[in-house]
PDB file of C-alpha atoms in Angstrom:
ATOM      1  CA  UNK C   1      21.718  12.008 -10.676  1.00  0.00           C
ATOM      2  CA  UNK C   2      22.538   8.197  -9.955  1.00  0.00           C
ATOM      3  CA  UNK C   3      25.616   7.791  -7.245  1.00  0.00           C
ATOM      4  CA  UNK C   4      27.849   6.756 -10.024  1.00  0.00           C
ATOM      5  CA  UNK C   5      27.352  10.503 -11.667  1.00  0.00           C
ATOM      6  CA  UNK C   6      27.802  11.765  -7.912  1.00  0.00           C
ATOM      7  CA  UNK C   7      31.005   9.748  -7.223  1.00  0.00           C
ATOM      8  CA  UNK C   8      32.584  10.939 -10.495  1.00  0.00           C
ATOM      9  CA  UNK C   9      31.170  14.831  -9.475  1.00  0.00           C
ATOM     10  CA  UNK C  10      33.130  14.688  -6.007  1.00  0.00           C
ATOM     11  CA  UNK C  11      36.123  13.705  -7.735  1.00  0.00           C
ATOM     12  CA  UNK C  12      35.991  16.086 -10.285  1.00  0.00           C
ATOM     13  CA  UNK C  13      35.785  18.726  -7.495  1.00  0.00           C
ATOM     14  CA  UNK C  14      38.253  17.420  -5.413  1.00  0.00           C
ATOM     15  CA  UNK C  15      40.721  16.841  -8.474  1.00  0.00           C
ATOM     16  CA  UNK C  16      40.316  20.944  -9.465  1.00  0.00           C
ATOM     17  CA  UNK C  17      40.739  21.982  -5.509  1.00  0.00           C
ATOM     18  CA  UNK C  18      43.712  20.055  -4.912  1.00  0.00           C
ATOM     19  CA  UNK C  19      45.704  22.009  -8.166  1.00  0.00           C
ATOM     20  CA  UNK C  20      45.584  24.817  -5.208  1.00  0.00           C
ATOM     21  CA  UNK C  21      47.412  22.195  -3.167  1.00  0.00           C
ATOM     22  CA  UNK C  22      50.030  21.621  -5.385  1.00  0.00           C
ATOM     23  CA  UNK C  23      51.980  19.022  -2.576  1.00  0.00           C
ATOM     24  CA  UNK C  24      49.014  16.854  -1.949  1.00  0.00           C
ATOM     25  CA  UNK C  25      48.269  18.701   1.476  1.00  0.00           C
ATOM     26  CA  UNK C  26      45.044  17.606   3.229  1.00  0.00           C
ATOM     27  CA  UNK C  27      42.045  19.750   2.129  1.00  0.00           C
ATOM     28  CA  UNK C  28      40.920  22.475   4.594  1.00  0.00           C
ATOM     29  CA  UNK C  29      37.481  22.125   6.876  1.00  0.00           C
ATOM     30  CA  UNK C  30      35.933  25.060   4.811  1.00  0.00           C
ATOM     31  CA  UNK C  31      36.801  23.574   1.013  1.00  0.00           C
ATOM     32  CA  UNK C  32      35.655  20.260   2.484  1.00  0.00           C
ATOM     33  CA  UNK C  33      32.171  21.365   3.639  1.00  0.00           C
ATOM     34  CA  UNK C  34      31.732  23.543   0.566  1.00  0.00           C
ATOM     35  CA  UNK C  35      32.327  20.578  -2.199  1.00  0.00           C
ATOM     36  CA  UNK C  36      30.092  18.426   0.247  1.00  0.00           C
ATOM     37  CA  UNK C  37      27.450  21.178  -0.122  1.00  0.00           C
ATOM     38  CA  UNK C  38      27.629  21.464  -3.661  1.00  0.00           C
ATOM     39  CA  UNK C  39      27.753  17.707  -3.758  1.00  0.00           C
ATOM     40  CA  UNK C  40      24.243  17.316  -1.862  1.00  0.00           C
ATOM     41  CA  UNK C  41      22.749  20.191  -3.808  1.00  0.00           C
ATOM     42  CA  UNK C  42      23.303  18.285  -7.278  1.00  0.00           C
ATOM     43  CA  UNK C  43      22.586  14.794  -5.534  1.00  0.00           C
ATOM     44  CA  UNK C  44      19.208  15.357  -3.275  1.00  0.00           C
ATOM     45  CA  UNK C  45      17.205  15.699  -6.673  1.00  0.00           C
ATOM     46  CA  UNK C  46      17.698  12.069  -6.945  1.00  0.00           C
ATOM     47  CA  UNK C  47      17.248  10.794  -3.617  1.00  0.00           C
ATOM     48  CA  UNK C  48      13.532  12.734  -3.709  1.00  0.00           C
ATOM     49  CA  UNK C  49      11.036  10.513  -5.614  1.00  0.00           C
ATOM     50  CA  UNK C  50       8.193  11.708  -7.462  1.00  0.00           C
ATOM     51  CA  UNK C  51       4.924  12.044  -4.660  1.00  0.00           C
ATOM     52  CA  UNK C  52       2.521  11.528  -7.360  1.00  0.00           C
ATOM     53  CA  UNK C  53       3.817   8.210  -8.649  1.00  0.00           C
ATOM     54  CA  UNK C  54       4.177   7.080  -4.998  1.00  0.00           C
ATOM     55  CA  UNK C  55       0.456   8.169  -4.026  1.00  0.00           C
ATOM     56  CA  UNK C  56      -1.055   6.212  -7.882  1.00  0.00           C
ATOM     57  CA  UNK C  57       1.700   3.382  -6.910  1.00  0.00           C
ATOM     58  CA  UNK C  58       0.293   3.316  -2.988  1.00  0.00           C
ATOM     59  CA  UNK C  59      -3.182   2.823  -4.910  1.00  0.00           C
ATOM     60  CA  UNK C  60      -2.256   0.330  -7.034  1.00  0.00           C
ATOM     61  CA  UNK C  61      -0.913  -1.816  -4.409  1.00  0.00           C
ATOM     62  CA  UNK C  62      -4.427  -1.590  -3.085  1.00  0.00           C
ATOM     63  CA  UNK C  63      -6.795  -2.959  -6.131  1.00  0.00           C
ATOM     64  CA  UNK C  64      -6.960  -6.073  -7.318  1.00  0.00           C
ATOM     65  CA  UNK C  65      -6.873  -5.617 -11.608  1.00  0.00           C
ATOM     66  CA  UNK C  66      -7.054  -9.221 -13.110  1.00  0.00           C
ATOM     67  CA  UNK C  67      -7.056  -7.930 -16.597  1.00  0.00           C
ATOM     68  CA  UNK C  68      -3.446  -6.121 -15.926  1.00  0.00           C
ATOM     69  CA  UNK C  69      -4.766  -2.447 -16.485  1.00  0.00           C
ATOM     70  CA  UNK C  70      -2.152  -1.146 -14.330  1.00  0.00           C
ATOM     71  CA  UNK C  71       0.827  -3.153 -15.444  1.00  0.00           C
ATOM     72  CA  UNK C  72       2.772   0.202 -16.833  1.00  0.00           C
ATOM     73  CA  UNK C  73       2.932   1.307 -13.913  1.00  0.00           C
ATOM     74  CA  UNK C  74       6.252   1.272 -13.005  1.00  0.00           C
ATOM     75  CA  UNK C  75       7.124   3.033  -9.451  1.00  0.00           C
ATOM     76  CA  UNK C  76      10.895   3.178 -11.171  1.00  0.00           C
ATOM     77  CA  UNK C  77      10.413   5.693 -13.401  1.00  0.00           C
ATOM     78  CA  UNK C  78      11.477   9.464 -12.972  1.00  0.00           C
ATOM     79  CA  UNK C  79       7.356  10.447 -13.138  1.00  0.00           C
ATOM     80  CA  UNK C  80       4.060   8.745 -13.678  1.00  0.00           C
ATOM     81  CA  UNK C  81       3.830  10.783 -17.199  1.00  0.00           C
ATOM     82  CA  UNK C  82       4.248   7.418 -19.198  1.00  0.00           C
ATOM     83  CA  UNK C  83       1.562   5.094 -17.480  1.00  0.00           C
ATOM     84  CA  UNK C  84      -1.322   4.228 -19.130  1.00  0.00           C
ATOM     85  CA  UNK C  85      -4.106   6.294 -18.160  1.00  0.00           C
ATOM     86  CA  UNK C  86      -2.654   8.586 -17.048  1.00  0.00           C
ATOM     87  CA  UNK C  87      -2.463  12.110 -18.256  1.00  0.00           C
ATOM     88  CA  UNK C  88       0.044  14.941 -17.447  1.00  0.00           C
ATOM     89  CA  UNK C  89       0.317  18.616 -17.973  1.00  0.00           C
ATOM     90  CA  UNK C  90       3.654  19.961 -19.776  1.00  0.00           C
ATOM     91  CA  UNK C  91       4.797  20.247 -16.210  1.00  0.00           C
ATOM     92  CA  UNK C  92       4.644  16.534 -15.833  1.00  0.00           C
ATOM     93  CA  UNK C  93       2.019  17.230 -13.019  1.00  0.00           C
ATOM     94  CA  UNK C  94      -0.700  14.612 -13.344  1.00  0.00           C
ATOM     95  CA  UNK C  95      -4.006  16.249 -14.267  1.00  0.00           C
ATOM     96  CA  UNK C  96      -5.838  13.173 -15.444  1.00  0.00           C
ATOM     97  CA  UNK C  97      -7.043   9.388 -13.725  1.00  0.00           C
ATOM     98  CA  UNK C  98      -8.969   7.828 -16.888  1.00  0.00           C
ATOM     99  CA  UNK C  99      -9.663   3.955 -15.104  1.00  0.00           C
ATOM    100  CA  UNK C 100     -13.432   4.171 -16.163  1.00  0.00           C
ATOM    101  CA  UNK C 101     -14.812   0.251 -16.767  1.00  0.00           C
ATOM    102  CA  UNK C 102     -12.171  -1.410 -16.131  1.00  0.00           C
ATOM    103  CA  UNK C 103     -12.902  -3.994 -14.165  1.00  0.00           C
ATOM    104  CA  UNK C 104     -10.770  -3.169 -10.884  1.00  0.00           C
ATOM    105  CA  UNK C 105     -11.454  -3.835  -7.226  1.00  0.00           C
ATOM    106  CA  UNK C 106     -10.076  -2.616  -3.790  1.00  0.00           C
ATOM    107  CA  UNK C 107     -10.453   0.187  -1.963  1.00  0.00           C
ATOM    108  CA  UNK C 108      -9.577   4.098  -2.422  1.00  0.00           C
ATOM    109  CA  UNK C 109      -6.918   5.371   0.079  1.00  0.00           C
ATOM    110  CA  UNK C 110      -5.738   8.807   1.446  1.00  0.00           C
ATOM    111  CA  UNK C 111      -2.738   8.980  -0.869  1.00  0.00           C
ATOM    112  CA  UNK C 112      -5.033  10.042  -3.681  1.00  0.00           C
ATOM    113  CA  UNK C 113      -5.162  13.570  -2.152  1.00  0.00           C
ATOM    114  CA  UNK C 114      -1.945  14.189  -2.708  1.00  0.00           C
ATOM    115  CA  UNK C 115      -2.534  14.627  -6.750  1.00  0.00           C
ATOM    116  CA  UNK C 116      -3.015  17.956  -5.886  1.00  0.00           C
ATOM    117  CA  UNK C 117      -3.032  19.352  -9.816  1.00  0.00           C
ATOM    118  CA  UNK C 118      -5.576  16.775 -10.463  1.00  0.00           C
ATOM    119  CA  UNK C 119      -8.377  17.562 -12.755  1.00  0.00           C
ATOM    120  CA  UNK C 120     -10.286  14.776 -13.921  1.00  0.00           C
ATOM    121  CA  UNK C 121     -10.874  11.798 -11.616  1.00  0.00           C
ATOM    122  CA  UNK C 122     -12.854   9.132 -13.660  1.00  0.00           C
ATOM    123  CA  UNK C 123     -13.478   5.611 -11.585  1.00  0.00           C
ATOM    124  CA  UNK C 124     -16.693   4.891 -12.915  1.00  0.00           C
ATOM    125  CA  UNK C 125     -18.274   0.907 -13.424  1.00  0.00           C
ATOM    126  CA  UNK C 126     -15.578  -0.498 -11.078  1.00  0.00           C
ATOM    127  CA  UNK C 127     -15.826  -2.656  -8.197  1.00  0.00           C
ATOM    128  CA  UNK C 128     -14.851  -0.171  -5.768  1.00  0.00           C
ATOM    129  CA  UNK C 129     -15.658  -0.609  -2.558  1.00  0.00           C
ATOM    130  CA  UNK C 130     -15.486   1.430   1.474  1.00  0.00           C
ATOM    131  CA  UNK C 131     -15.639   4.826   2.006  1.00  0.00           C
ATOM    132  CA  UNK C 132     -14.825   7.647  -0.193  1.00  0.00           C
ATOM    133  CA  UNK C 133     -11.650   9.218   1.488  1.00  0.00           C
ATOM    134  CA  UNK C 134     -11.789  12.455   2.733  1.00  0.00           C
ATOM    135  CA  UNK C 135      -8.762  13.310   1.395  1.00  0.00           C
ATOM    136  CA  UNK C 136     -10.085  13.673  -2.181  1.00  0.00           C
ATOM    137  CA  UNK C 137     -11.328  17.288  -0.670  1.00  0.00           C
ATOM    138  CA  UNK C 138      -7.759  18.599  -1.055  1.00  0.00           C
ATOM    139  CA  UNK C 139      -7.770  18.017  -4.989  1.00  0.00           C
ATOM    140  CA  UNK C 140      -8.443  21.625  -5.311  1.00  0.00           C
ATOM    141  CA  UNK C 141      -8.146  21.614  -9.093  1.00  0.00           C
ATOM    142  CA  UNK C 142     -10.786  19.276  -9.600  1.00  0.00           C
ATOM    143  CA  UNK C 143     -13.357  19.655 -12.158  1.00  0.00           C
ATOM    144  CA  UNK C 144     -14.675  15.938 -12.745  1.00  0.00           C
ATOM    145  CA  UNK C 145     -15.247  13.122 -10.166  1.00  0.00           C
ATOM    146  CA  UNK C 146     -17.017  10.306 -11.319  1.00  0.00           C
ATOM    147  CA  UNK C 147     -17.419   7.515  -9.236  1.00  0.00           C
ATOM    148  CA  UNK C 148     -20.470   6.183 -10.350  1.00  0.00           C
ATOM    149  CA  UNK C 149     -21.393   2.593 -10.486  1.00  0.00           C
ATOM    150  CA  UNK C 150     -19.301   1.057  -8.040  1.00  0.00           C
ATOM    151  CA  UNK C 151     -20.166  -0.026  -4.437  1.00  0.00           C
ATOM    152  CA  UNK C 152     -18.877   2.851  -2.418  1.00  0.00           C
ATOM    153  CA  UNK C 153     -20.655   3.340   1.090  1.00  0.00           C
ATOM    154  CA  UNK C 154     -20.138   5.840   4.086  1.00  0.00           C
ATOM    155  CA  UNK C 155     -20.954   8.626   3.882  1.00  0.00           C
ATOM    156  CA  UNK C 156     -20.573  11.412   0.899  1.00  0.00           C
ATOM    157  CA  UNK C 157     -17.228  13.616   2.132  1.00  0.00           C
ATOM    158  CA  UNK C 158     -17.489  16.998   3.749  1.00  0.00           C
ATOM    159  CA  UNK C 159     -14.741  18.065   2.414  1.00  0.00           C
ATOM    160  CA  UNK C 160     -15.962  17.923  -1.199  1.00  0.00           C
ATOM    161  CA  UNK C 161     -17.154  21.087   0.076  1.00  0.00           C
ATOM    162  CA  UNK C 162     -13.945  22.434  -0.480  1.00  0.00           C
ATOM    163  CA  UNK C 163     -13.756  21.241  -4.418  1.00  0.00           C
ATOM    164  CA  UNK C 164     -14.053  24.812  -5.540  1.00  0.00           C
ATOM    165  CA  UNK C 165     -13.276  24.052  -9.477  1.00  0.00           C
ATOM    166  CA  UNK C 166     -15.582  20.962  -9.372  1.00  0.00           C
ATOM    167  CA  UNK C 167     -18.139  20.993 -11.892  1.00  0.00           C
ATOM    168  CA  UNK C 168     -19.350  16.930 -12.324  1.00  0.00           C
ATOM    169  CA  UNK C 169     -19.894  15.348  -9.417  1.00  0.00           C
ATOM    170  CA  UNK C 170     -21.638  12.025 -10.335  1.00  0.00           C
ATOM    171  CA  UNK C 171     -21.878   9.468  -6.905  1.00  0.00           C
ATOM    172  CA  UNK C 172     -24.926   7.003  -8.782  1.00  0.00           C
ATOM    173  CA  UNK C 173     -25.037   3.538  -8.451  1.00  0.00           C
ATOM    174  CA  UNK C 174     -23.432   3.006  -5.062  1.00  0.00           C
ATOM    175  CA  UNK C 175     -24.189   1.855  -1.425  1.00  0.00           C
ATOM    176  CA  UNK C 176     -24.345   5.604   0.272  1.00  0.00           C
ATOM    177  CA  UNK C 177     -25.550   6.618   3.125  1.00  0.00           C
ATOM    178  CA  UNK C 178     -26.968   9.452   5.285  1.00  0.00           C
ATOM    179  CA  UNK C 179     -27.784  13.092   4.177  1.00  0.00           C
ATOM    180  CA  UNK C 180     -26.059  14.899   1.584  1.00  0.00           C
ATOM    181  CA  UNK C 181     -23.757  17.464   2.966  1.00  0.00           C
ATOM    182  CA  UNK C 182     -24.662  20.978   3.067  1.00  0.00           C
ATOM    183  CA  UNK C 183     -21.717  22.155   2.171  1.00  0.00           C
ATOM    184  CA  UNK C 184     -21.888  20.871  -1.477  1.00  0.00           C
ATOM    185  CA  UNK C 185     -24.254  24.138  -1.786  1.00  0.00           C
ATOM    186  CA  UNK C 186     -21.221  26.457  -1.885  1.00  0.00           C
ATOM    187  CA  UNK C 187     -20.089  24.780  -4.995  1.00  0.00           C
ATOM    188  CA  UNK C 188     -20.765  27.382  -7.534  1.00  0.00           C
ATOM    189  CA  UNK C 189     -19.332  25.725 -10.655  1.00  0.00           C
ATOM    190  CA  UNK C 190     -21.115  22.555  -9.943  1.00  0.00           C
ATOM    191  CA  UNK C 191     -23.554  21.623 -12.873  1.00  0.00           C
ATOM    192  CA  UNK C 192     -24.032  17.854 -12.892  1.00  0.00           C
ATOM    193  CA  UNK C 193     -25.022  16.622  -9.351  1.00  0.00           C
ATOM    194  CA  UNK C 194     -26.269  13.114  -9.744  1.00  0.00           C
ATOM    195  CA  UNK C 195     -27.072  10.427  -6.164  1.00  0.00           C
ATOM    196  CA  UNK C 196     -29.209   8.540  -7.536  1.00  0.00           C
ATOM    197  CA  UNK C 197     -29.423   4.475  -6.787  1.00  0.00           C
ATOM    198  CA  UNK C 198     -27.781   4.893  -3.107  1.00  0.00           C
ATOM    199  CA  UNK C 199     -29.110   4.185   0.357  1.00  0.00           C
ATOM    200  CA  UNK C 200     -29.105   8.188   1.150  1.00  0.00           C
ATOM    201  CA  UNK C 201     -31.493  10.004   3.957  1.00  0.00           C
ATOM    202  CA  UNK C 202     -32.956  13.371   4.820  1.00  0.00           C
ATOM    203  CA  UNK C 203     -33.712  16.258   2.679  1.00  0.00           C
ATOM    204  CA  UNK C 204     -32.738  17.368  -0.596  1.00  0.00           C
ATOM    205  CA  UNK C 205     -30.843  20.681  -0.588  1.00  0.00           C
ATOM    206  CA  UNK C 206     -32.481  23.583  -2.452  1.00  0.00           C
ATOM    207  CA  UNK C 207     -29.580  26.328  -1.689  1.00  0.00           C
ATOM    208  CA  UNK C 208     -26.922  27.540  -4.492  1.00  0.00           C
ATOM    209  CA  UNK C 209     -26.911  25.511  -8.002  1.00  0.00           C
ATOM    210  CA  UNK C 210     -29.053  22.213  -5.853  1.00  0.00           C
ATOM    211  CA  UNK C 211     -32.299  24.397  -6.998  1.00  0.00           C
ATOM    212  CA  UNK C 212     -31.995  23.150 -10.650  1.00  0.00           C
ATOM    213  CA  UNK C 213     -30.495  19.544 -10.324  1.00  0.00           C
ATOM    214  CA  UNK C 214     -33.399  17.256 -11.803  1.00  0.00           C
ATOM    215  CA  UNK C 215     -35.344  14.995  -9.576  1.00  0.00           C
ATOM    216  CA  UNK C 216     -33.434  11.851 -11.245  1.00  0.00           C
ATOM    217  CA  UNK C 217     -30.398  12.845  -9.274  1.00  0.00           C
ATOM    218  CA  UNK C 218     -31.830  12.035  -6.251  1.00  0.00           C
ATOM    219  CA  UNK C 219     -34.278   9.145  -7.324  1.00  0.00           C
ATOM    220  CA  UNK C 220     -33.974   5.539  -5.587  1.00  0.00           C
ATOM    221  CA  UNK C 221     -32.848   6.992  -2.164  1.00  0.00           C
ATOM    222  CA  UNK C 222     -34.680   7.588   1.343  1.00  0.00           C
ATOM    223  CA  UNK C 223     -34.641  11.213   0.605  1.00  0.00           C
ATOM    224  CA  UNK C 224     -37.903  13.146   1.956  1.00  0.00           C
ATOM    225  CA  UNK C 225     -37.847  15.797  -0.597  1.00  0.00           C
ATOM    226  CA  UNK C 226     -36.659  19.365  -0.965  1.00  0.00           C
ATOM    227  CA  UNK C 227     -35.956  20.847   2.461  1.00  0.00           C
ATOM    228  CA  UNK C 228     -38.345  22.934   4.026  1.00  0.00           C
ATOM    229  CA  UNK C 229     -35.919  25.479   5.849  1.00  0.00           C
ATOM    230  CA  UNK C 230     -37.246  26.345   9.713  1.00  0.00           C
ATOM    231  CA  UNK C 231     -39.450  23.422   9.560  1.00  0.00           C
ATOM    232  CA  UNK C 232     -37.452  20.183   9.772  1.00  0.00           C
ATOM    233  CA  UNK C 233     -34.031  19.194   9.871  1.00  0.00           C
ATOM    234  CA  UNK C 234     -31.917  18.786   6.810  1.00  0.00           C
ATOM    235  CA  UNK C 235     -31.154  15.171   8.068  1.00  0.00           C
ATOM    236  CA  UNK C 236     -34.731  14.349   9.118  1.00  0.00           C
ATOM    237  CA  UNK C 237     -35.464  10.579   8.697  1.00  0.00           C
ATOM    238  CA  UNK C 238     -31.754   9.752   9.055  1.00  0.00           C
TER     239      UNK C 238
END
């Protein structure tokens, strides 16, 4: 509701109460407080914005995009439903990020853990660059993070330990470095696993789905081979 519909509310209001003050008298403390209630209660809805346009807007003013991928997207609007790729539920909660090869640069920040009904995160062949936030662990609804062929380094996130839903986790092609986190073992619905082409160390985890990932996953690192539990450390040669 816009001030202008909020003005014309209160007066509304104020117009019916005073009929009960039939000389103009001055309104009571308790009528006063209770139209100013109602007021706020039909007004807040507009002075909230919408937290998932601000986090994709917070990342846009991040990237550089010189062939204007982005240019729909338009922090003004009531929801990010209407940007290009971009993809919504019937809720209007964005499920989908679709910015695969499109030639964008910058770096990824915390806000994109607030799309918290996120499903599909696709970033791949960008120009992408610093660490992979740890924030993208609290997109518990994710199923699909590619980030492949870009120039991410750091470390791979912990917290995509806590990706429960995720089933495609692709992290090729980048600058990445030291071991792969244990804690990616707990990630029963996780099918495709693929490292390949980074700067990674240690040992290659053979615990929960890791046993059946193919050996081109993990090619063109510094890994030293399936782990040999009780023998050496997971992060040996780090």
């Amino acid at each position: 509701m816009t001030f202008f519909h909020s003005f014309i509310l209160y007066n509304t209001i104020a117009t019916a109460t005073l009929r009960f003050h039939p000389r103009g008298g001055k309104m009571s403390p308790f009528i006063f407080l209770s139209l100013l209630l109602l007021l706020l209660q039909f007004s807040l809805p507009s002075l909230s914005t919408n937290f998932e346009g601000n986090a994709l807007h917070a990342l846009r003013t991040k990237l550089s995009d010189p062939n204007n991928v982005l240019h729909s997207w338009d922090p003004t609007l009531v929801n990010p439903c209407t940007w290009f790729h971009v993809t919504c539920d019937s809720n209007n909660h964005v499920i989908r990020l679709d910015l695969g090869n499109s030639n964008i640069s910058g770096a990824l920040g915390p806000e994109l853990g607030q799309l918290h009904h996120l499903q599909y995160l696709e970033l791949y062949n960008n120009d992408f660059r610093g660490k992979i936030p740890e924030e993208l662990g609290n997109l518990k609804s994710l199923i699909s993070m590619d980030l492949y062929g870009n120039k991410f380094e750091g470390k791979i996130p912990k917290s995509f330990g806590k990706l429960k839903s995720l089933t495609f986790l692709r992290l090729d092609n980048n600058k990445l470095t030291g071991s792969i986190p244990r804690e990616l073992t707990h990630l029963t619905n996780l099918k495709i696993f693929d490292v390949s082409n980074n700067d990674l160390c240690g040992t290659i985890p053979i615990d929960g789905n890791f046993g059946s990932f193919p050996a081109e996953s993990f090619e063109n690192n510094r890994l030293n081979g399936p782990e040999l539990k009780g023998l050496v450390p997971y992060d040996f040669g780090c």
